[in-house]
Short mmCIF file of C-alpha atoms and ligand atoms in Angstrom, two decimals:
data_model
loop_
_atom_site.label_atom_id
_atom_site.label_comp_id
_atom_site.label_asym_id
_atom_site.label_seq_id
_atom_site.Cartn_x
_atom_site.Cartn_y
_atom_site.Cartn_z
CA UNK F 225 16.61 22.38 4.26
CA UNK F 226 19.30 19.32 3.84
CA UNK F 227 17.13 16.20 4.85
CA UNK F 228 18.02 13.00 5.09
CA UNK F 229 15.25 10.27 4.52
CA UNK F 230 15.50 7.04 5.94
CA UNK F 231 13.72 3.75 5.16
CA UNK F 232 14.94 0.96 7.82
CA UNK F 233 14.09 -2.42 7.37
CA UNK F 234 15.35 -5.03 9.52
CA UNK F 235 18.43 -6.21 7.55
CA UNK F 236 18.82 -3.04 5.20
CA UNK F 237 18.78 0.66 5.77
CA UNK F 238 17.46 2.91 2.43
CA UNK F 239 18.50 7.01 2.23
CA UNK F 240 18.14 9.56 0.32
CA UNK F 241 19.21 12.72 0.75
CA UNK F 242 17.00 15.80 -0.67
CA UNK F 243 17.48 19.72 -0.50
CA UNK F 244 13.95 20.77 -0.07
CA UNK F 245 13.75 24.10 -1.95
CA UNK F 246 15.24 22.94 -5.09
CA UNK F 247 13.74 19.31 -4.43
CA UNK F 248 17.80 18.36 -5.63
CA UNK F 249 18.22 14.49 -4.80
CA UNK F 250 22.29 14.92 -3.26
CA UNK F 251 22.74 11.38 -2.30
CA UNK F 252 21.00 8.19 -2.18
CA UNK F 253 21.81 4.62 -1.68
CA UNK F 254 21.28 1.26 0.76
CA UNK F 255 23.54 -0.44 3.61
CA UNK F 256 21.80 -4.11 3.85
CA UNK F 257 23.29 -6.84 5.42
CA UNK F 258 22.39 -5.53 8.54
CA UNK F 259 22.88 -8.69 11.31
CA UNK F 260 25.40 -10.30 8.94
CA UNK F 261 28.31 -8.18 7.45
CA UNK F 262 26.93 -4.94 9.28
CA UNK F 263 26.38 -6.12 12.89
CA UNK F 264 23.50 -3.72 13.57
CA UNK F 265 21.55 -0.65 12.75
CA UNK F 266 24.26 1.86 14.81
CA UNK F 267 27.18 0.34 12.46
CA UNK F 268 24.99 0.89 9.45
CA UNK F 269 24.74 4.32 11.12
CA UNK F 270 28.40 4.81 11.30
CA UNK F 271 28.96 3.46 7.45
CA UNK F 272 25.92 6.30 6.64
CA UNK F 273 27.89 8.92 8.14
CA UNK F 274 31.11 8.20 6.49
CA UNK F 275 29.45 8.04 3.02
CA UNK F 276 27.38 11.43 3.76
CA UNK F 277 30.72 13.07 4.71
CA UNK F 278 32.00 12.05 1.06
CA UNK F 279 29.00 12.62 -1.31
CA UNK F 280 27.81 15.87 0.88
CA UNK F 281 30.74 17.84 0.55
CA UNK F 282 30.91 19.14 3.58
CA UNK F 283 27.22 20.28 4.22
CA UNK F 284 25.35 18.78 6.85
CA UNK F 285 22.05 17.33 7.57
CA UNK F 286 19.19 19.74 9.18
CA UNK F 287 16.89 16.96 10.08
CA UNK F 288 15.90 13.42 9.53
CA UNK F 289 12.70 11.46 8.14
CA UNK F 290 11.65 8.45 8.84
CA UNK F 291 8.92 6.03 6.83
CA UNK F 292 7.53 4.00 9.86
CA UNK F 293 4.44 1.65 8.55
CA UNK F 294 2.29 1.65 10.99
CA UNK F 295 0.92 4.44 13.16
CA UNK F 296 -1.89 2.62 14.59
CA UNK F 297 -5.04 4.57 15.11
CA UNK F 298 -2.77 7.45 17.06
CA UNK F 299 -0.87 9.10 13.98
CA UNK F 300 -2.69 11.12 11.84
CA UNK F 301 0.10 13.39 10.55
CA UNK F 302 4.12 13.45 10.69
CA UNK F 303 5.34 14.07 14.11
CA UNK F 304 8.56 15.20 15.20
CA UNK F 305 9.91 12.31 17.02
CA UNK F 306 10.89 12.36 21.26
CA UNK F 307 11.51 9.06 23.39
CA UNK F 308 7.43 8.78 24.01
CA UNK F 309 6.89 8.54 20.26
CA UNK F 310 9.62 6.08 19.88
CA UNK F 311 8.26 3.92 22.58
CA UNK F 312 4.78 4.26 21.10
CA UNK F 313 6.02 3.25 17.40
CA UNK F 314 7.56 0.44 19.66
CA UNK F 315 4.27 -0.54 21.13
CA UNK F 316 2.83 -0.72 17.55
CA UNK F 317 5.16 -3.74 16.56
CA UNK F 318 2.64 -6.58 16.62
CA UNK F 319 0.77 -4.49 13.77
CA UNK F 320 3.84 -4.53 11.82
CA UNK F 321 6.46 -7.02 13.74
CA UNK F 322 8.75 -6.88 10.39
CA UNK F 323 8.39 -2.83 10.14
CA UNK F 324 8.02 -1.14 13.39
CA UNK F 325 10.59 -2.53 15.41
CA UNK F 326 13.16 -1.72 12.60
CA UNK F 327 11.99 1.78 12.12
CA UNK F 328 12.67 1.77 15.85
CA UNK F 329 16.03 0.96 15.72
CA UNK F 330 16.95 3.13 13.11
CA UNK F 331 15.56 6.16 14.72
CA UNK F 332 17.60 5.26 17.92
CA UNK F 333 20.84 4.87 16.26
CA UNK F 334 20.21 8.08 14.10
CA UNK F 335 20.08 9.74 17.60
CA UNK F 336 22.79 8.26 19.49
CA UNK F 337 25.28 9.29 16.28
CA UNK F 338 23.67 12.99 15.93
CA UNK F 339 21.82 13.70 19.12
CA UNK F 340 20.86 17.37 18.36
CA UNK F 341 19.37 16.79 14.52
CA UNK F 342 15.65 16.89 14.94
CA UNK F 343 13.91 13.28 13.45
CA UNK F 344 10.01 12.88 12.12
CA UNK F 345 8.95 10.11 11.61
CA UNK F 346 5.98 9.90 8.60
CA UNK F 347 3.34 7.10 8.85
CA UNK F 348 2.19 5.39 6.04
CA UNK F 349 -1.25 4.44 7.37
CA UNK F 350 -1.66 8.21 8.50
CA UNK F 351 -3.53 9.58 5.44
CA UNK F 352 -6.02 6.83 5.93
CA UNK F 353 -7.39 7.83 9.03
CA UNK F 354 -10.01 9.74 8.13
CA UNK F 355 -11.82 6.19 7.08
CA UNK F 356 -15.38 6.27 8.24
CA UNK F 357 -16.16 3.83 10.70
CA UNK F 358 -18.48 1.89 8.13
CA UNK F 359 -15.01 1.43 6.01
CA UNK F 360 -12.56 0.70 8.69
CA UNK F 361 -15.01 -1.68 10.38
CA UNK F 362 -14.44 -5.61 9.84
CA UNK F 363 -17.64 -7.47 10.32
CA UNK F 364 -16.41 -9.26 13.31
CA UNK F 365 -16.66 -9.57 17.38
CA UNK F 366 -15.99 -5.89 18.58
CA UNK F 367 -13.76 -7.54 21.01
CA UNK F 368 -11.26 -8.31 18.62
CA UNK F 369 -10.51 -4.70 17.67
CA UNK F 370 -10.91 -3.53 21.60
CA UNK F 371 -8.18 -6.62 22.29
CA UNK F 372 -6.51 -6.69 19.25
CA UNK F 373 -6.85 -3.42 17.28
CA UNK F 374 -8.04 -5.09 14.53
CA UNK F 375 -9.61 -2.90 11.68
CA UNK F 376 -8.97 -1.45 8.65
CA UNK F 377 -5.60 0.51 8.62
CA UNK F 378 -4.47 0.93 5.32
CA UNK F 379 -1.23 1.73 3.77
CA UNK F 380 1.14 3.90 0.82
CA UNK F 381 -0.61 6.99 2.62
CA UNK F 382 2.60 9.36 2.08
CA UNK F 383 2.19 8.32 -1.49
CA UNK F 384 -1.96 8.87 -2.26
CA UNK F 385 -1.21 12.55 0.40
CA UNK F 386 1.41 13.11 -2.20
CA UNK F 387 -0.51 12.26 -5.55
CA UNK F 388 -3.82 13.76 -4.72
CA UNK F 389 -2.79 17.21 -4.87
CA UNK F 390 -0.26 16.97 -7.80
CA UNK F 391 -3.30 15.28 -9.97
CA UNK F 392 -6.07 17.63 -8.82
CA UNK F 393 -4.39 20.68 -9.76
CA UNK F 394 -3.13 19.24 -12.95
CA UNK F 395 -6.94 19.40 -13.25
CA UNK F 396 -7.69 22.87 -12.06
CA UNK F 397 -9.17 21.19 -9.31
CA UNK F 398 -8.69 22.75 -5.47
CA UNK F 399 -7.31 19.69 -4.27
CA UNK F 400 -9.93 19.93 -1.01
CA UNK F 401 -12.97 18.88 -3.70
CA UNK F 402 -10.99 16.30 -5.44
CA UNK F 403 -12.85 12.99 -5.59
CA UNK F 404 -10.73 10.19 -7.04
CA UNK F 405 -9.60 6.87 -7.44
CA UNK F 406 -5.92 6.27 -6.89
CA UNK F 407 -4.62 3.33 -7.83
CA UNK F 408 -0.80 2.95 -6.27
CA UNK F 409 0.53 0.05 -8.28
CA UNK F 410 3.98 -1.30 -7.24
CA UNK F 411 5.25 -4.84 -5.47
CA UNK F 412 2.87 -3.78 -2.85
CA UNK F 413 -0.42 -2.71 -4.69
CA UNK F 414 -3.49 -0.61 -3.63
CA UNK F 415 -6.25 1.70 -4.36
CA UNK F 416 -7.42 4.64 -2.62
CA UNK F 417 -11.38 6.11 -2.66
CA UNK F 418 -10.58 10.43 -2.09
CA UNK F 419 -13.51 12.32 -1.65
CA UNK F 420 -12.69 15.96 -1.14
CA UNK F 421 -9.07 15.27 -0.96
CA UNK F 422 -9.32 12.69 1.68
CA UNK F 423 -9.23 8.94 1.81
CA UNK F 424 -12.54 7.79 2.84
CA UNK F 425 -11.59 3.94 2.30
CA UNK F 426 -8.71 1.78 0.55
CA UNK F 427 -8.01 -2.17 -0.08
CA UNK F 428 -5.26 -2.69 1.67
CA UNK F 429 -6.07 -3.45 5.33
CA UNK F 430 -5.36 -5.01 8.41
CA UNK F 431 -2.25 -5.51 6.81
CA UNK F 432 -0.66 -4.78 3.46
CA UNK F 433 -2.05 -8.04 2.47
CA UNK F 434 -5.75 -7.70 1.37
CA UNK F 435 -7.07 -6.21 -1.48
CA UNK F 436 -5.24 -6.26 -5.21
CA UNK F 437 -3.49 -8.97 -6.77
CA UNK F 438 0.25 -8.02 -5.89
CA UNK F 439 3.85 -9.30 -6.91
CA UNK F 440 3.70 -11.75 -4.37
CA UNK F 441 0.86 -11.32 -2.17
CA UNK F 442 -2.62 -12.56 -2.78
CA UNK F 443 -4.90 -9.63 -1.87
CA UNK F 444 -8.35 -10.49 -1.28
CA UNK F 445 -9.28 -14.37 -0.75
CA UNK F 446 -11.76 -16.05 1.02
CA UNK F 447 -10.81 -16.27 5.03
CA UNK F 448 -11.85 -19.89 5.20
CA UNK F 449 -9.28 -21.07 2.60
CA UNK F 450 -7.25 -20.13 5.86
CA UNK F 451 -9.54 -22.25 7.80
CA UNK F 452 -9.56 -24.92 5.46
CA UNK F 453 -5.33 -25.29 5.27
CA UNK F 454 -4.94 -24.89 9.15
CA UNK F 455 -6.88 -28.20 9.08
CA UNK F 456 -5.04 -29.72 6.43
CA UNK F 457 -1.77 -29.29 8.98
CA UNK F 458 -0.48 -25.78 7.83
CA UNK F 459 1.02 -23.81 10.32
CA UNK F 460 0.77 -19.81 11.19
CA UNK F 461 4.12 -19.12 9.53
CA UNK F 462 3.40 -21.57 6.32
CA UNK F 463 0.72 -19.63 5.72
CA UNK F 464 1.92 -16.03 6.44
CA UNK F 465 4.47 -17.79 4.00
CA UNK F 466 2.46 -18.71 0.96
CA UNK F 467 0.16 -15.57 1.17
CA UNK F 468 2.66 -12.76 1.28
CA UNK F 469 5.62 -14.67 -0.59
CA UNK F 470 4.34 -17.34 -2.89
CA UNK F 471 1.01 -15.59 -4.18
CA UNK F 472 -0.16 -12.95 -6.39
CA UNK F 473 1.73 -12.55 -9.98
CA UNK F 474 4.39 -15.28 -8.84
CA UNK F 475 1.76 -17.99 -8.01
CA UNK F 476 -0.14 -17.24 -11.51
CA UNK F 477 2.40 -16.74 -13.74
CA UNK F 478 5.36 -17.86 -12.26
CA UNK F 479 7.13 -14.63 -12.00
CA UNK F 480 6.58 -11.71 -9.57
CA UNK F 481 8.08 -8.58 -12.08
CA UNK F 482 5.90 -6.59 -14.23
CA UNK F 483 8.41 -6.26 -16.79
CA UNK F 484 8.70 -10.50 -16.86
CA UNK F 485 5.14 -11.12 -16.98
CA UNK F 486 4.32 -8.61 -20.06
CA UNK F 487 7.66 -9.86 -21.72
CA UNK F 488 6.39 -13.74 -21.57
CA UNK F 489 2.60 -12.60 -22.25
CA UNK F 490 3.67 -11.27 -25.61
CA UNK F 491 5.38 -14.28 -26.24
CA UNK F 492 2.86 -16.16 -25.89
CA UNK F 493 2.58 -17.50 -22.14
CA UNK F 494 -0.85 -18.60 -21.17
CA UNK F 495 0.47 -17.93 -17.70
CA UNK F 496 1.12 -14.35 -17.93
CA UNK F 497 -2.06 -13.49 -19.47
CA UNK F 498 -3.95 -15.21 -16.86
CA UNK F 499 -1.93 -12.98 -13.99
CA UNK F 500 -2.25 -10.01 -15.78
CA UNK F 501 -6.45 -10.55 -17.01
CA UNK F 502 -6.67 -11.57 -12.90
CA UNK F 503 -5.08 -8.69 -11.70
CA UNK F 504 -6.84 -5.93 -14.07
CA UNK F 505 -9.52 -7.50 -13.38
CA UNK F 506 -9.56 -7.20 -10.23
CA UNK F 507 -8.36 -4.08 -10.17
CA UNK F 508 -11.07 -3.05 -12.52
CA UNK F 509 -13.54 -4.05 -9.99
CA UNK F 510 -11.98 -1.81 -6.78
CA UNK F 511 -12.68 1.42 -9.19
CA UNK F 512 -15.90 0.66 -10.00
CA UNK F 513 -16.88 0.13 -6.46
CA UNK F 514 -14.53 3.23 -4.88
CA UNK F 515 -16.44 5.47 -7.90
CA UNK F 516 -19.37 4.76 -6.27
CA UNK F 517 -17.74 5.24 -2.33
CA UNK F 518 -16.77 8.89 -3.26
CA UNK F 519 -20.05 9.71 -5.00
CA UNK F 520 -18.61 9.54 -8.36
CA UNK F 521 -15.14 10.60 -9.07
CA UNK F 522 -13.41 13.11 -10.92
CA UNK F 523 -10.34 11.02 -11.75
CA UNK F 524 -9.03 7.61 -11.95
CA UNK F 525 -4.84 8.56 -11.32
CA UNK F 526 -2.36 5.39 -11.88
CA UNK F 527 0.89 6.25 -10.28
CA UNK F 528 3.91 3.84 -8.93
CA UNK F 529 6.14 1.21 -11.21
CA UNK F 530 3.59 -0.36 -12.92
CA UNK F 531 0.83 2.38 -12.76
CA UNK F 532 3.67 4.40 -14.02
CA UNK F 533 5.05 2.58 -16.16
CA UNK F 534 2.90 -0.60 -18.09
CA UNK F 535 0.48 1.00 -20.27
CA UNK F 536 -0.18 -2.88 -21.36
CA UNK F 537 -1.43 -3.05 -17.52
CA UNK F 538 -3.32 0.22 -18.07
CA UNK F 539 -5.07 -0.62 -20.88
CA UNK F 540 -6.44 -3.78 -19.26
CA UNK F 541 -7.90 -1.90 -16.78
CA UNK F 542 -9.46 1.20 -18.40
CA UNK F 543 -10.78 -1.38 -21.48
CA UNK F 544 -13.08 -2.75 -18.66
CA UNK F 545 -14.11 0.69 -17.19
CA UNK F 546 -16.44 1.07 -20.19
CA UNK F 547 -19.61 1.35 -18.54
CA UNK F 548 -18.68 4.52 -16.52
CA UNK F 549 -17.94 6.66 -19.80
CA UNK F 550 -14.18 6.14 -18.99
CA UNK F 551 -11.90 5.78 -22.78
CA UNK F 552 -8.60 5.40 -23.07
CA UNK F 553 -6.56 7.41 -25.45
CA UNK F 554 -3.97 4.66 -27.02
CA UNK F 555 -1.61 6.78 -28.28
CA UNK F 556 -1.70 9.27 -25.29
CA UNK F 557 -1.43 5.59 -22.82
CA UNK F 558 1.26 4.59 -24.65
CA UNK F 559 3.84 7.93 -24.15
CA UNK F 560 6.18 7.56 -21.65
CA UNK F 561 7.37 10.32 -19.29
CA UNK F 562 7.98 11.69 -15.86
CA UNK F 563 5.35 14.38 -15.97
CA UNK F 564 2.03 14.29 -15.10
CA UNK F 565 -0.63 13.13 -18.20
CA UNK F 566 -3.95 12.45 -18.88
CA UNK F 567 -4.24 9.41 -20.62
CA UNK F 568 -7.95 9.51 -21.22
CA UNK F 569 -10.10 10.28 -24.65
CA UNK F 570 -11.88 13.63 -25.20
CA UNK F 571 -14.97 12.06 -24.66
CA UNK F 572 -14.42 10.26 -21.62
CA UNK F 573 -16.53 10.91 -18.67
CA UNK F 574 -13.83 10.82 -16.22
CA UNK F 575 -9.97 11.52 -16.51
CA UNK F 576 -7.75 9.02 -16.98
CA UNK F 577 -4.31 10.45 -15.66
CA UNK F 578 -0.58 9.02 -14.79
CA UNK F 579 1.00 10.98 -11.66
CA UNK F 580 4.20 9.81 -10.59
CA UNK F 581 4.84 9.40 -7.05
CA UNK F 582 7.62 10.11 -5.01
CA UNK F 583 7.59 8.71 -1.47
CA UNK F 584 11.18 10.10 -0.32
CA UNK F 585 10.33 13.53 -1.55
CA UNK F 586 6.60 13.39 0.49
CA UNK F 587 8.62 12.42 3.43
CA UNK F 588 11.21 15.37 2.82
CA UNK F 589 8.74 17.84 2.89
CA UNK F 590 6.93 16.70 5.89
CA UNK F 591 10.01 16.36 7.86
CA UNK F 592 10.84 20.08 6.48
CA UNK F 593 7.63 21.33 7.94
CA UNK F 594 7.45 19.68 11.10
CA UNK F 595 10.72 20.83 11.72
CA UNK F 596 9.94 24.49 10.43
CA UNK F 597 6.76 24.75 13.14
CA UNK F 598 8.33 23.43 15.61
CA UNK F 599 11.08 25.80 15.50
CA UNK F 600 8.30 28.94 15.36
CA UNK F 601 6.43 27.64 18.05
CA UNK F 602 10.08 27.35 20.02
CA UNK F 603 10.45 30.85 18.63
CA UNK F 604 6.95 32.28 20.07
CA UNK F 605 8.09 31.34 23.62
P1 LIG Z 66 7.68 -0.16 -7.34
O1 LIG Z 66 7.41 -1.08 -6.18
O2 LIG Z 66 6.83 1.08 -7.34
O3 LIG Z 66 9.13 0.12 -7.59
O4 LIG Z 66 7.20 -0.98 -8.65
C1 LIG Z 66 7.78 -2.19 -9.03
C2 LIG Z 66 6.97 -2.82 -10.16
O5 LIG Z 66 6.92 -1.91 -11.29
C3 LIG Z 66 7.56 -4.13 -10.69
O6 LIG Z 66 6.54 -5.08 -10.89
C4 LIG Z 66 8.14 -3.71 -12.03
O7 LIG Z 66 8.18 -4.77 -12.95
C5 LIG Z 66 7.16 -2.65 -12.48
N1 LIG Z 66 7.74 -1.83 -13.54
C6 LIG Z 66 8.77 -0.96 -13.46
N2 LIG Z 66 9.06 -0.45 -14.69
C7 LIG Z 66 8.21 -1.04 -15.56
C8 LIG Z 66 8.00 -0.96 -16.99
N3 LIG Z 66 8.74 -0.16 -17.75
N4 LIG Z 66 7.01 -1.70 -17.52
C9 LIG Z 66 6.26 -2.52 -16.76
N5 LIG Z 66 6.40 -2.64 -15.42
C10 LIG Z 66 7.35 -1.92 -14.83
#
């Protein structure tokens, strides 16, 4: 199946095309601007088409899949998308008022330019919500969650649904007993507790915002700094400001890039160490308590840019994991590739491994199988 993957944001529009069987990437690229050169998402539409209609040869799409953030506490799985799911992704908007509403509009002008291709759209909090109560719970007035639907949420679920599997079977492990820790390090970070191949809690929260120290968001601080500004005269958008944009690695070290930091760490930046001995650490500290949430786990798994791709990072992180049996192997750490590794000592009590993620391929597939039971259970009719 030809699928085309789109990830709308709400000045740029990313796609991919992939051919499922094969996994072939046929196109892939990004119309931004949107509101300034492009007027809107239906141009950017338009400017799509005519580049498909260059790079595809000739063949056309068989359905389209969307990344929408936030599925709220109704989407537990890819759906294939009608006007009452649009509405309801809609609805969701004050979750996610820079996501939703975007997703929104690109799913509306993918149907008004091809009206018969079938869309799914693929949640990123939908792996997540299988959370026990005691994990998605905040400590706080029930009325705010009945009013506000404010609880844990979580997010990169296509990537930990995708990751799971590939790392327990590099194990020999039926992916339905895996218990893990998956640490999905990017600009956004997070990390994932999977007992029996499901997420049973995860840092990120509310919003994308709590939990691990991030490019440019803080993660995990405490609430009454928030209390504590608001007095001081800082307003709601300062402060969405400085914790989501002005945080993380670019308040410590100046600089929000991996790559940066490590390059001005080796050359001697007190900065950069600090970021990077702040983040491991606290990253260090999410395993040891999500090893305990699954009942002790079979793997820690690294995947994303920098779980991919620092081993410097890595080796912060697994140096502290000492007192769980967990030893890195440097040489294995430091090989680079795009397979699947264990980067882990013989003797260590738990696997160390790197499993690369792919987010557009996750959402290829589900779109492919949506799309291929919906047209049996047409068929059965
Ligand atoms: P992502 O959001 O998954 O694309 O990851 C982006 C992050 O990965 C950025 O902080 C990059 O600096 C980091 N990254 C990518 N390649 C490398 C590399 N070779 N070494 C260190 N960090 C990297």
């Amino acid at each position: 199946m030809l699928v085309l993957v789109i990830n709308s944001g709400s000045s740029s529009l990313k796609y991919q095309v992939r051919e499922t069987d094969s996994q072939d990437l046929l196109a892939k690229g990004i119309i931004d601007r949107i509101g300034e050169v492009v007027p809107d998402h239906a141009a950017a539409l338009e400017e799509l088409s005519g580049r498909l209609r260059e790079e595809l040869d000739g063949r056309t799409i068989d359905a389209v899949g969307h990344r929408v953030v936030h599925g709220g506490e109704r989407f537990s799985e890819p759906v294939l998308i009608n006007n009452e799911i649009v509405r309801s992704i809609e609805r969701l908007s004050p979750l996610a008022p820079l996501h939703n509403p975007a997703s929104a509009m690109g799913i509306r002008a993918v149907h008004a330019k091809w009206p018969k291709i079938p869309q799914v759209a693929v949640f990123d909090t939908a792996f997540h919500r299988t959370l026990p109560e005691h994990a998605w719970r905040y400590a706080l007035p029930d009325s705010l969650y009945r009013r506000h639907g404010i609880r844990r949420y979580g997010f990169h679920g296509t990537s930990y649904a995708y990751v799971a599997p590939v790392a327990a079977r590099f194990l020999g492990i039926d992916p339905e007993e895996f218990n893990a820790v998956i640490a999905h390090l990017g600009n956004g970070a997070s990390v994932a507790a999977i007992q029996g191949g499901k997420s049973i809690d995860t840092s990120m929260g509310f919003t994308p915002l709590e939990g691990l120290v991030m490019g440019t968001r803080s993660g995990d601080v405490d609430p009454s700094i928030l209390i504590f500004l608001a007095r001081q005269g800082y307003d709601a958008d300062t402060l969405d400001d400085l914790l989501n944009r002005e945080s993380g690695l670019r308040a410590l070290a100046g600089e929000s890039d991996m790559r940066a930091i490590e390059e001005a760490a080796v050359n001697g930046s007190e900065q950069a160490r600090l970021a990077l001995a702040v983040a491991a650490y606290r990253l260090a500290k999410y395993i040891g308590a999500y090893h305990v949430a699954v009942g002790g786990a079979q793997a820690v798994v690294f995947t994303a840019g920098i779980g991919e791709n620092s081993w410097e990072f890595r080796r912060q992180v697994v140096d502290q994991l000492g007192p769980l049996g967990i030893r890195l192997d440097a040489d294995a750490n430091a090989v680079r590739g795009k397979q699947v590794r264990r980067i882990s000592s013989a003797d260590s009590a738990i696997d160390v491994l790197v499993a690369p993620t792919d987010e557009e391929e996750a959402i290829a597939e589900a779109t492919a199988a949506v799309v291929a039971r919906a047209a049996d259970s047409a068929a059965s009719f």
